[in-house]
Coordinates of C-alpha atoms in Angstrom, one line a residue:
M182 CA 62.1 18.3 -2.3
V183 CA 65.1 17.0 -0.5
K184 CA 64.8 19.9 2.0
Q185 CA 61.1 19.2 2.6
Q186 CA 61.9 15.5 3.3
A187 CA 64.6 16.4 5.7
L188 CA 62.3 18.8 7.5
R189 CA 59.6 16.1 7.7
Q190 CA 62.0 13.5 9.0
Q191 CA 63.4 15.9 11.6
E192 CA 59.8 16.7 12.7
E193 CA 59.0 13.0 13.1
Q194 CA 62.3 12.5 15.1
D195 CA 61.6 15.5 17.3
V196 CA 58.1 14.2 18.2
N197 CA 59.3 10.7 18.8
E198 CA 62.1 11.9 21.0
K199 CA 59.6 14.1 22.9
F200 CA 57.4 11.1 23.8
V201 CA 60.4 8.9 24.7
N202 CA 62.1 11.6 26.8
D203 CA 58.8 12.1 28.7
D204 CA 59.0 8.5 29.9
N205 CA 58.7 8.2 33.7
G206 CA 59.1 4.5 33.8
D207 CA 55.7 3.9 35.6
S208 CA 53.5 3.0 32.7
P209 CA 51.8 -0.4 33.0
L210 CA 51.6 -0.9 29.2
Q211 CA 53.4 -4.0 28.0
D212 CA 55.3 -4.5 24.8
H213 CA 55.7 -8.2 23.9
G214 CA 56.1 -9.1 27.6
Q215 CA 58.6 -6.3 28.4
Q216 CA 57.9 -3.1 30.2
S217 CA 56.9 -0.4 27.7
S218 CA 57.6 3.3 27.8
G219 CA 55.0 5.4 29.5
C220 CA 53.8 8.8 28.7
S221 CA 52.7 11.4 31.2
L222 CA 50.0 12.6 28.7
L223 CA 46.6 10.8 29.1
L224 CA 46.0 8.5 26.1
W225 CA 42.4 9.4 25.7
I226 CA 43.1 13.0 25.1
V227 CA 45.8 12.3 22.5
P228 CA 44.6 13.2 18.9
S229 CA 43.8 10.0 17.0
D230 CA 46.2 10.9 14.1
T231 CA 49.0 11.5 16.6
F232 CA 48.2 8.3 18.4
S233 CA 48.2 6.2 15.2
T234 CA 51.4 7.9 13.9
F235 CA 53.7 8.0 16.9
L236 CA 52.4 6.1 19.9
S237 CA 51.3 3.0 18.0
P238 CA 54.8 1.9 17.0
L239 CA 56.1 2.6 20.6
L240 CA 53.4 0.4 22.1
G241 CA 54.2 -2.5 19.7
T242 CA 50.7 -2.6 18.2
Q243 CA 50.2 -4.3 14.8
Y244 CA 47.0 -2.3 14.0
I245 CA 46.4 0.9 12.2
I246 CA 44.4 2.9 14.8
G247 CA 41.7 5.1 13.4
T248 CA 40.3 5.1 9.9
L249 CA 41.4 6.1 6.4
S250 CA 39.5 9.3 7.0
L251 CA 42.6 10.5 8.8
I252 CA 44.7 10.2 5.6
G253 CA 44.4 13.9 5.0
K254 CA 46.1 14.7 8.4
A255 CA 48.5 11.9 8.7
F256 CA 49.3 11.1 5.1
H257 CA 53.0 11.8 5.4
T258 CA 53.5 10.7 9.0
I259 CA 52.0 7.2 9.5
A260 CA 54.7 4.7 9.8
D261 CA 56.0 3.5 6.5
E262 CA 57.4 0.2 7.7
P263 CA 55.1 -2.7 6.4
A264 CA 55.9 -4.8 9.4
T265 CA 53.8 -2.5 11.6
H266 CA 50.7 -3.0 9.5
L267 CA 50.1 -6.8 9.6
C268 CA 46.4 -6.1 10.3
F269 CA 44.5 -3.5 8.4
H270 CA 41.3 -2.3 10.1
V271 CA 38.9 0.4 8.8
Q272 CA 35.6 1.4 10.4
T273 CA 33.7 4.4 9.3
A274 CA 30.3 5.4 8.0
K275 CA 31.8 7.7 5.4
A276 CA 32.6 6.4 1.9
I277 CA 36.3 6.3 1.3
H278 CA 37.5 7.3 -2.2
L279 CA 41.3 7.0 -2.5
T280 CA 43.2 8.8 -5.1
D281 CA 45.7 6.9 -7.2
R282 CA 48.6 8.5 -5.3
Q283 CA 47.0 7.6 -1.9
L284 CA 46.4 4.1 -3.1
S285 CA 49.9 3.6 -4.2
I286 CA 51.4 4.8 -0.9
W287 CA 49.0 2.6 1.1
L288 CA 49.8 -0.5 -1.0
T289 CA 53.4 0.0 -0.1
R290 CA 52.7 0.2 3.6
L291 CA 50.3 -2.8 3.5
S292 CA 52.6 -5.0 1.5
K293 CA 52.8 -7.5 4.4
T294 CA 49.2 -7.3 5.6
K295 CA 47.7 -10.6 6.4
S296 CA 44.4 -9.6 7.9
A297 CA 42.0 -6.9 6.5
V298 CA 38.8 -5.7 8.1
L299 CA 36.7 -3.2 6.1
L300 CA 33.6 -2.0 8.0
C301 CA 32.8 0.8 5.6
P302 CA 30.6 1.7 2.6
V303 CA 31.4 -0.1 -0.7
T304 CA 33.7 1.9 -3.0
E305 CA 35.8 1.0 -6.0
S306 CA 39.0 2.2 -4.5
M307 CA 38.6 0.1 -1.3
G308 CA 37.9 -2.9 -3.6
R309 CA 41.1 -2.2 -5.5
L310 CA 43.0 -2.0 -2.2
V311 CA 41.8 -5.5 -1.2
E312 CA 42.6 -6.9 -4.6
A313 CA 46.1 -5.5 -4.6
R314 CA 46.8 -7.3 -1.3
R315 CA 45.4 -10.7 -2.4
H316 CA 48.8 -12.4 -2.3
T317 CA 49.2 -11.9 1.5
L318 CA 45.7 -11.9 2.9
N319 CA 44.6 -15.0 4.9
Y320 CA 41.7 -13.3 6.6
L321 CA 39.2 -10.8 5.0
E322 CA 36.2 -9.2 6.6
M323 CA 34.0 -6.8 4.6
D324 CA 30.7 -5.5 6.0
Y325 CA 28.7 -2.4 6.5
S326 CA 25.4 -2.1 8.3
A327 CA 23.5 1.1 8.4
P328 CA 19.8 1.9 8.6
N329 CA 18.2 2.9 5.3
R330 CA 21.4 2.7 3.5
G331 CA 21.5 2.9 -0.3
H332 CA 22.1 0.0 -2.5
T333 CA 25.7 0.1 -3.8
L334 CA 27.6 -2.5 -5.7
L335 CA 31.0 -2.7 -7.2
S336 CA 31.3 -2.7 -11.0
V337 CA 31.4 -6.0 -12.8
R338 CA 34.8 -7.1 -14.1
Q339 CA 34.7 -7.9 -17.8
G340 CA 36.7 -10.8 -19.3
A341 CA 37.3 -14.4 -18.5
S342 CA 40.3 -14.0 -16.2
L343 CA 40.0 -14.6 -12.5
V344 CA 41.6 -12.7 -9.7
E345 CA 43.3 -15.3 -7.5
F346 CA 43.5 -15.0 -3.7
P347 CA 46.0 -17.8 -3.2
V348 CA 46.3 -17.8 0.6
L349 CA 42.9 -16.5 1.8
E350 CA 41.4 -19.0 4.2
E351 CA 38.6 -17.2 6.0
A352 CA 36.2 -14.5 4.7
R353 CA 33.3 -12.8 6.5
V354 CA 31.2 -10.6 4.2
G355 CA 27.9 -8.8 4.6
G356 CA 25.6 -6.4 2.9
D357 CA 26.6 -5.1 -0.5
W358 CA 30.2 -6.3 0.1
A359 CA 29.0 -9.9 -0.1
L360 CA 28.7 -9.5 -3.9
A361 CA 32.2 -8.1 -4.3
A362 CA 33.8 -11.5 -5.0
P363 CA 31.4 -12.7 -7.8
R364 CA 31.2 -9.2 -9.4
K365 CA 35.0 -8.8 -9.4
R366 CA 35.6 -12.5 -10.3
W367 CA 37.7 -13.3 -7.3
A368 CA 38.8 -16.9 -7.2
L369 CA 38.9 -18.1 -3.6
R370 CA 39.9 -21.7 -4.0
S371 CA 41.9 -21.8 -0.8
L372 CA 38.9 -20.6 1.3
V373 CA 38.2 -22.8 4.3
S374 CA 35.5 -20.7 6.1
L375 CA 32.9 -18.4 4.6
S376 CA 30.4 -16.3 6.5
V377 CA 27.7 -14.3 4.6
R378 CA 25.3 -11.9 6.3
D379 CA 22.6 -9.7 5.0
C380 CA 23.3 -10.5 1.3
R381 CA 20.9 -9.6 -1.5
L382 CA 21.0 -12.6 -3.9
L383 CA 18.9 -11.2 -6.7
A384 CA 20.0 -10.7 -10.3
P385 CA 23.6 -11.9 -9.8
V386 CA 22.4 -15.5 -8.8
I387 CA 24.2 -17.1 -11.8
G388 CA 27.4 -15.3 -11.1
F389 CA 27.2 -16.1 -7.4
G390 CA 26.7 -19.8 -8.3
V391 CA 29.8 -19.8 -10.5
W392 CA 31.8 -18.2 -7.7
W393 CA 30.4 -20.7 -5.2
R394 CA 31.4 -23.6 -7.3
S395 CA 34.9 -22.2 -7.7
L396 CA 35.5 -22.2 -4.0
A397 CA 33.5 -25.2 -2.9
P398 CA 36.2 -27.9 -3.1
A399 CA 38.1 -26.4 -0.1
L400 CA 35.3 -24.9 1.9
R401 CA 34.7 -26.6 5.3
S402 CA 32.5 -24.0 7.1
L403 CA 29.6 -22.0 5.7
E404 CA 27.6 -19.5 7.7
Y405 CA 24.6 -17.6 6.3
D406 CA 22.3 -15.1 8.0
D407 CA 19.8 -13.2 6.0
D408 CA 17.7 -11.7 8.9
G409 CA 18.9 -8.2 7.8
C410 CA 17.6 -8.6 4.3
W411 CA 13.9 -8.2 4.9
G412 CA 13.9 -4.4 4.9
Y413 CA 14.6 -4.5 1.2
P414 CA 12.1 -5.1 -1.6
Y415 CA 12.4 -8.6 -3.0
P416 CA 10.7 -9.3 -6.4
Y417 CA 8.6 -12.4 -6.9
D418 CA 8.9 -13.3 -3.2
T419 CA 12.6 -14.1 -3.6
R420 CA 14.0 -15.6 -0.4
P421 CA 17.8 -15.1 -0.2
L422 CA 18.5 -18.1 2.0
Q423 CA 16.4 -20.4 -0.2
E424 CA 18.3 -19.0 -3.2
L425 CA 21.6 -19.9 -1.5
L426 CA 20.4 -23.4 -0.8
R427 CA 19.4 -23.8 -4.4
I428 CA 22.8 -22.6 -5.6
T429 CA 24.5 -25.0 -3.2
T430 CA 22.8 -27.9 -4.8
S431 CA 24.5 -27.1 -8.0
V432 CA 27.9 -27.7 -6.5
P433 CA 29.2 -31.1 -7.8
D434 CA 30.9 -32.2 -4.6
L435 CA 30.1 -31.0 -1.0
S436 CA 32.0 -33.7 0.9
A437 CA 34.5 -31.1 2.2
L438 CA 31.8 -29.0 3.9
K439 CA 31.6 -30.0 7.6
T440 CA 30.2 -27.0 9.4
L441 CA 26.9 -25.2 8.5
R442 CA 25.2 -22.3 10.2
L443 CA 22.0 -20.9 8.8
K444 CA 19.6 -18.3 10.1
G445 CA 16.7 -16.7 8.3
P446 CA 12.9 -16.3 8.3
Y447 CA 10.8 -19.0 6.6
L448 CA 13.8 -21.4 6.3
R449 CA 12.6 -24.7 4.8
L450 CA 14.8 -27.7 4.4
T451 CA 12.6 -29.3 1.8
H452 CA 12.9 -32.9 0.8
E453 CA 14.2 -31.8 -2.7
F454 CA 17.0 -29.8 -1.2
T455 CA 17.9 -32.5 1.3
Q456 CA 18.1 -35.2 -1.4
Q457 CA 20.3 -33.1 -3.7
L458 CA 22.6 -32.1 -0.9
A459 CA 22.9 -35.7 0.2
Q460 CA 23.7 -36.9 -3.3
R461 CA 26.6 -34.4 -3.4
G462 CA 28.2 -36.0 -0.4
L463 CA 27.1 -33.5 2.3
R464 CA 27.8 -35.0 5.7
L465 CA 27.9 -32.3 8.3
E466 CA 29.8 -32.7 11.6
D467 CA 28.7 -29.4 13.2
V468 CA 25.3 -27.7 12.4
D469 CA 23.8 -24.6 13.8
I470 CA 20.4 -23.8 12.3
A471 CA 17.9 -21.2 13.5
L472 CA 14.5 -22.2 12.3
R473 CA 11.8 -19.5 12.0
P474 CA 8.8 -21.3 10.6
P475 CA 5.3 -19.9 11.4
S476 CA 4.7 -23.2 13.2
P477 CA 6.4 -26.6 12.7
S478 CA 3.6 -28.7 11.2
T479 CA 3.8 -32.4 10.5
P480 CA 5.4 -31.8 7.0
I481 CA 8.1 -29.5 8.5
I482 CA 8.9 -32.2 11.2
K483 CA 9.3 -34.7 8.4
E484 CA 11.6 -32.4 6.5
V485 CA 13.9 -31.6 9.4
D486 CA 14.0 -35.4 10.2
A487 CA 15.0 -36.2 6.6
F488 CA 17.8 -33.5 6.7
R489 CA 19.2 -34.8 10.0
K490 CA 19.3 -38.4 8.8
S491 CA 20.6 -37.7 5.3
C492 CA 23.0 -34.8 5.7
L493 CA 24.5 -35.2 9.2
A494 CA 27.4 -37.4 10.0
P495 CA 27.2 -39.8 12.9
N496 CA 27.6 -38.1 16.3
A497 CA 27.3 -34.7 14.7
I498 CA 27.1 -31.6 17.0
E499 CA 23.7 -30.0 16.6
N500 CA 22.5 -26.6 17.8
W501 CA 19.0 -25.4 17.2
S502 CA 18.8 -23.0 20.1
R503 CA 18.7 -19.8 18.0
S504 CA 15.3 -20.9 16.6
D505 CA 12.2 -19.0 17.3
F506 CA 8.9 -20.8 16.6
R507 CA 5.7 -22.1 18.2
F508 CA 5.3 -25.8 18.6
R509 CA 1.8 -27.1 18.1
L510 CA 1.5 -30.1 20.4
E511 CA -1.8 -31.0 18.7
S512 CA 0.1 -31.6 15.4
L513 CA 1.3 -34.9 16.9
Y514 CA -2.3 -36.0 17.0
D515 CA -3.1 -35.0 13.4
S516 CA -4.7 -38.1 11.9
S517 CA -4.2 -36.8 8.4
G518 CA -0.4 -36.7 8.5
V519 CA 0.7 -38.7 11.6
S520 CA 0.9 -42.3 12.3
D521 CA 2.5 -44.6 14.9
Q522 CA 5.2 -45.3 12.3
V523 CA 5.9 -41.6 11.7
L524 CA 6.0 -40.8 15.4
C525 CA 8.5 -43.6 16.1
S526 CA 10.7 -42.7 13.1
C527 CA 10.8 -39.0 13.9
A528 CA 11.0 -39.3 17.7
D529 CA 14.5 -37.9 18.0
T530 CA 13.7 -35.0 15.7
I531 CA 10.5 -34.2 17.6
K532 CA 12.5 -34.1 20.8
T533 CA 15.0 -31.8 19.2
L534 CA 12.4 -29.4 17.9
A535 CA 10.6 -29.5 21.3
S536 CA 13.9 -28.4 23.0
A537 CA 14.2 -25.5 20.6
A538 CA 10.6 -24.1 20.6
T539 CA 10.0 -20.7 22.3
E540 CA 6.2 -21.1 22.4
V541 CA 3.9 -24.1 22.7
S542 CA 0.1 -24.4 22.0
M543 CA -2.1 -27.1 23.5
S544 CA -5.7 -27.5 22.2
T545 CA -8.6 -29.5 23.6
H546 CA -8.5 -31.0 20.1
L547 CA -6.1 -33.4 21.7
G548 CA -8.9 -35.0 23.6
A549 CA -11.4 -35.0 20.7
T550 CA -9.2 -36.8 18.2
E551 CA -10.5 -40.1 16.9
V552 CA -7.0 -41.6 16.8
F553 CA -4.8 -41.8 19.9
Y554 CA -1.4 -43.2 18.8
Q555 CA 0.2 -45.7 21.1
A556 CA 3.6 -44.1 20.3
L557 CA 2.6 -41.0 22.1
H558 CA 2.5 -42.8 25.5
G559 CA 6.3 -43.1 25.3
L560 CA 7.0 -39.9 23.3
I561 CA 5.1 -37.3 25.3
P562 CA 6.9 -38.0 28.7
S563 CA 10.3 -37.7 26.9
L564 CA 9.7 -34.2 25.5
V565 CA 11.2 -31.2 27.4
F566 CA 10.3 -27.7 26.1
S567 CA 13.3 -26.2 27.9
R568 CA 13.3 -22.9 26.0
T569 CA 9.6 -22.4 26.0
R570 CA 8.5 -19.3 28.0
T571 CA 4.9 -19.0 26.7
L572 CA 2.2 -21.7 26.8
L573 CA -1.1 -21.2 25.0
L574 CA -4.2 -23.2 26.0
T575 CA -6.7 -23.0 23.2
I576 CA -10.2 -24.4 22.5
N577 CA -10.9 -26.4 19.4
A578 CA -13.9 -25.0 17.6
G579 CA -17.0 -26.9 18.3
H580 CA -15.9 -28.5 21.6
A581 CA -16.3 -25.5 23.9
G582 CA -13.6 -26.7 26.3
V583 CA -15.6 -29.6 27.7
L584 CA -13.2 -32.2 26.5
P585 CA -10.1 -32.5 28.7
L586 CA -6.6 -32.9 27.5
P587 CA -5.3 -36.5 27.4
D588 CA -3.9 -37.8 30.7
V589 CA -0.5 -38.5 29.2
V590 CA -0.3 -34.7 28.7
L591 CA -1.9 -33.5 31.9
S592 CA 0.2 -35.8 34.1
N593 CA 3.5 -34.5 32.6
V594 CA 2.9 -30.8 32.4
A595 CA 5.7 -30.0 35.0
R596 CA 8.2 -32.1 33.1
L597 CA 7.1 -30.8 29.7
F598 CA 7.3 -27.1 30.6
P599 CA 10.0 -26.4 33.2
S600 CA 10.6 -22.8 32.1
V601 CA 7.2 -21.4 31.2
T602 CA 6.6 -18.0 32.8
H603 CA 3.6 -16.9 30.8
A604 CA 0.3 -18.7 30.0
D605 CA -2.3 -17.5 27.6
V606 CA -5.8 -19.0 28.2
S607 CA -8.5 -18.7 25.6
A608 CA -12.2 -18.0 26.3
D609 CA -14.5 -20.7 27.7
M610 CA -11.6 -22.8 29.1
S611 CA -13.0 -24.6 32.3
D612 CA -11.5 -23.5 35.6
A613 CA -10.7 -27.1 36.6
L614 CA -8.7 -27.7 33.4
V615 CA -6.9 -24.4 33.7
Q616 CA -6.0 -25.1 37.4
R617 CA -4.8 -28.6 36.6
V618 CA -2.4 -27.3 33.9
L619 CA -1.3 -24.1 35.5
G620 CA -0.9 -25.6 38.9
Q621 CA 2.0 -27.8 37.6
L622 CA 4.0 -24.9 36.1
P623 CA 6.8 -24.2 38.6
T624 CA 7.9 -20.9 37.1
L625 CA 4.6 -19.4 36.0
E626 CA 4.5 -15.6 36.6
T627 CA 1.7 -14.2 34.5
L628 CA -1.6 -15.4 33.1
N629 CA -3.3 -13.8 30.2
C630 CA -7.0 -14.5 29.8
S631 CA -10.3 -12.9 29.0
A632 CA -11.9 -10.6 31.6
L633 CA -15.2 -12.1 30.5
D634 CA -14.2 -15.4 32.0
I635 CA -12.3 -14.1 35.0
F636 CA -15.2 -12.2 36.4
D637 CA -17.8 -14.7 35.2
T638 CA -20.2 -12.1 33.8
D639 CA -21.7 -11.1 30.5
M640 CA -20.7 -7.6 29.6
G641 CA -23.0 -7.6 26.6
D642 CA -21.3 -5.0 24.3
E643 CA -18.7 -6.0 21.8
D644 CA -17.1 -2.6 22.4
W645 CA -15.7 -3.9 25.6
A646 CA -12.7 -5.7 24.1
R647 CA -10.3 -6.5 26.9
T648 CA -7.1 -8.4 27.7
F649 CA -6.7 -9.3 31.3
L650 CA -3.2 -10.1 32.6
L651 CA -2.8 -11.7 36.0
H652 CA 0.5 -11.7 37.8
Q653 CA 1.3 -14.6 40.1
T654 CA 4.7 -15.3 41.7
E655 CA 4.2 -17.8 44.6
H656 CA 2.2 -20.6 46.1
Q657 CA 2.1 -22.9 43.1
D658 CA 0.1 -25.5 44.9
R659 CA -2.8 -23.2 45.6
P660 CA -5.8 -22.5 43.2
I661 CA -5.3 -19.7 40.7
A662 CA -7.8 -17.5 42.5
E663 CA -5.5 -17.6 45.6
R664 CA -2.2 -17.0 43.7
V665 CA -3.1 -13.8 41.9
R666 CA -1.5 -10.7 43.6
E667 CA -1.6 -8.2 40.7
A668 CA -3.8 -7.8 37.6
T669 CA -3.9 -5.5 34.6
T670 CA -6.5 -5.0 32.0
T671 CA -6.9 -2.8 28.9
M672 CA -10.3 -1.6 27.7
F673 CA -11.4 0.0 24.4
W674 CA -14.5 2.2 24.3
E675 CA -16.3 3.3 21.3
E676 CA -16.8 7.1 21.1
S677 CA -20.0 8.6 22.5
D678 CA -21.2 12.0 23.6
H679 CA -24.1 10.8 25.7
A680 CA -23.8 11.2 29.4
E681 CA -25.8 8.0 30.0
S682 CA -23.3 5.9 28.0
F683 CA -20.4 7.5 29.8
I684 CA -21.8 6.9 33.3
E685 CA -22.9 3.3 32.4
A686 CA -19.3 2.6 31.1
C687 CA -17.8 3.9 34.4
D688 CA -20.2 1.9 36.5
R689 CA -19.3 -1.3 34.5
I690 CA -15.6 -0.8 35.4
A691 CA -16.5 -0.3 39.0
S692 CA -18.6 -3.5 39.0
M693 CA -15.7 -5.4 37.4
C694 CA -13.3 -4.2 40.0
M695 CA -15.5 -5.4 42.8
R696 CA -15.9 -8.8 41.2
A697 CA -12.1 -9.0 40.9
I698 CA -11.7 -8.2 44.6
R699 CA -14.3 -10.8 45.6
R700 CA -12.8 -13.6 43.4
F701 CA -9.1 -13.0 44.1
S702 CA -8.7 -13.0 47.8
H703 CA -5.0 -12.1 47.7
L704 CA -5.3 -9.4 45.1
D705 CA -3.2 -6.3 46.0
R706 CA -3.3 -4.3 42.8
L707 CA -5.6 -3.9 39.8
V708 CA -4.4 -1.6 37.1
I709 CA -7.0 -0.5 34.4
T710 CA -6.1 1.3 31.2
V711 CA -8.9 2.8 29.1
E712 CA -8.5 3.7 25.5
L713 CA -11.2 5.9 23.9
A714 CA -11.8 5.4 20.2
G715 CA -12.1 8.8 18.5
D716 CA -12.0 12.3 20.0
D717 CA -15.7 12.8 20.7
W718 CA -15.8 11.4 24.2
K719 CA -17.1 14.4 26.2
W720 CA -19.3 15.0 29.2
E721 CA -20.2 18.3 30.8
G722 CA -17.8 20.0 28.4
Q723 CA -14.7 18.0 29.5
E724 CA -12.7 15.2 27.8
G725 CA -13.9 11.8 28.8
G726 CA -10.5 10.6 30.0
D727 CA -10.4 13.4 32.6
M728 CA -13.7 12.4 34.1
I729 CA -13.5 8.6 34.3
V730 CA -11.9 8.4 37.8
A731 CA -14.1 11.1 39.3
T732 CA -17.2 9.5 37.8
M733 CA -16.3 6.0 39.1
Q734 CA -15.7 7.2 42.6
E735 CA -19.3 8.4 42.9
G736 CA -20.8 5.6 40.9
M737 CA -23.4 3.4 42.6
V738 CA -22.4 -0.3 42.7
S739 CA -23.9 -3.4 44.3
R740 CA -21.9 -5.6 46.7
P741 CA -20.2 -8.5 44.9
G742 CA -22.5 -11.6 44.8
T743 CA -25.7 -9.5 45.5
P744 CA -26.6 -8.0 42.1
G745 CA -30.1 -7.0 43.4
G746 CA -28.9 -5.7 46.7
R747 CA -28.3 -2.3 48.0
R748 CA -26.1 0.0 45.9
L749 CA -23.4 2.1 47.5
P750 CA -21.0 4.7 46.1
F751 CA -18.0 2.9 44.7
H752 CA -15.4 4.7 46.9
L753 CA -17.3 3.7 50.1
L754 CA -17.6 0.1 48.9
L755 CA -13.9 0.0 48.1
R756 CA -13.0 1.3 51.6
E757 CA -15.3 -1.3 53.2
F758 CA -13.2 -4.0 51.5
G759 CA -9.9 -2.3 52.3
F760 CA -9.1 -0.8 48.9
E761 CA -8.8 2.6 47.3
L762 CA -8.9 4.0 43.8
V763 CA -6.1 6.3 42.5
E764 CA -5.3 7.8 39.1
L765 CA -2.0 7.0 37.5
P766 CA 0.1 8.8 34.9
R767 CA -1.5 8.2 31.6
L768 CA 1.5 7.1 29.5
D769 CA 0.0 7.8 26.1
C770 CA -3.4 6.6 26.9
H771 CA -6.7 8.3 27.8
C772 CA -6.9 7.1 31.4
R773 CA -4.9 4.8 33.8
M774 CA -6.1 4.0 37.3
E775 CA -5.3 1.6 40.0
V776 CA -7.5 -0.2 42.6
R777 CA -5.0 -1.0 45.4
R778 CA -5.2 -2.6 48.8
M779 CA -4.7 0.0 51.5
G780 CA -1.5 -0.4 53.6
V781 CA 0.3 -2.5 51.0
S782 CA 3.7 -1.3 49.9
I783 CA 4.0 -0.7 46.2
P784 CA 7.6 -1.2 45.0
S785 CA 7.1 1.0 41.9
Q786 CA 6.0 3.9 44.1
K787 CA 8.7 6.2 45.3
R788 CA 8.7 8.7 48.1
I789 CA 10.2 12.1 48.0
T790 CA 13.0 10.9 50.3
D791 CA 14.0 8.4 47.6
Y792 CA 15.2 11.3 45.5
F793 CA 16.3 13.8 48.2
P794 CA 18.1 12.5 51.3
I795 CA 16.9 13.8 54.7
R796 CA 19.5 16.0 56.4
Q797 CA 20.2 15.3 60.0

């Protein structure tokens, strides 16, 4: 045994001396502000176990480089000096199962470790490793994220005794590791900051509540994100974030908690929760909440307002910018739940939610309401939907778009929506109303609307379901018809094996293209995608998708604006207007084609010289 130890020590000394003797003095690496030894061997080709064993101490690092999966190779050679292992970092997708001998050796090496990061699957031996270093740890991070991972939990410690972590101040836990503390009865009374991510709060809710109460007196910062939980089956519609809020209300005193960060779908700060949190002394100084409601209706506005007034300290820092929801502007005119008093009382909260919304809908219901609240005259001009990129203009059922939006809205569109790039216009919206709204949007790029309205024609068949997308990037002061440069539309055809139906469908597309050319004077490109329902579209023995472009080229079409006039072949009529029809790569559809203006440069189109330079 003595001989083996001597040989091993000599081997370590020989290797260390080799790296030191190879020093050429030109290495840029620094060691605590002093010039460090360099190595002629490139670092990225050094084996990881050699790097962690010999180079790490020479470079003055305080980290164990690599993972515990290297124990087999470097078990006897990693530096034994505890001062070199102040931070313990493990990251691996493989479960680590330490033997008792390995665990005892590692515990000696980690006797001075102050920070531990475990990004690995949950195992009992790794849990024992953390517990054994509880007297020195002041930072602990345990997490593991992997798609379709199994559900693994540590065993439950029996008995009434608690495992104290006397100096642990910050913990970040996620996944199944989040339940390690309550299942192992860890007492974290000195904890100041806690971050919980992707935690399944199911059956162990009671144990989690006991653990939460044990650490609550010292906790100043709480972060919870349960976005990653929704791939798991939750019984009885359990919502983890709501469960955490319910547990929080059982804590006797929350006066120490000053920072709160929450993120999760369907987060509701109900009046019941708000009242209980306020009664326990919660006065937050820094709040970061990501709301994900389906749409903030009047009750949700009131709930958020109550939370801000009851649970936030004066001059608290608020961040709602991680939210993702649609703001229904018409909800401010809802006579069933809104009044002048409510609008005045919740004005600041409405402004806050407006600045956080990612989508906004405006309905002509605004002009049809029987009650127009005076408070809106001052509130609407003060709203700024700075994060909103999508604006939806909708029609209230029964009004058919004839009622305009209120002037207080129409006159402030540019101020309300400074960042909108996409507008979605529903059917039957009048051109005058659309132009007045869209003409004030300084950053508008695309318009999504029904081809039925754009081309002002009755297609007749319900099989012609389409979405028409217009691209506009300049001349905001011009009418919409003069701003459109590009357009795309998708069509869905029912299956048919009749030649008459196929030819008629192709003629309809051709007529639609000519109407688009006539209406949009600056149109350069019109891309049409056709999806055929079923596999029975055939004509003359060929698949329907292969014949659409050829059939359209020879189809007979009337000039735009003269439905009863002379009919000409589509390709000749296109050339007369300065356009041509080309087939595009299909990209997982039955047919893609483009009507393009001749002579216009298409940025997406590449020439052969773009790939192969011309030799001189």
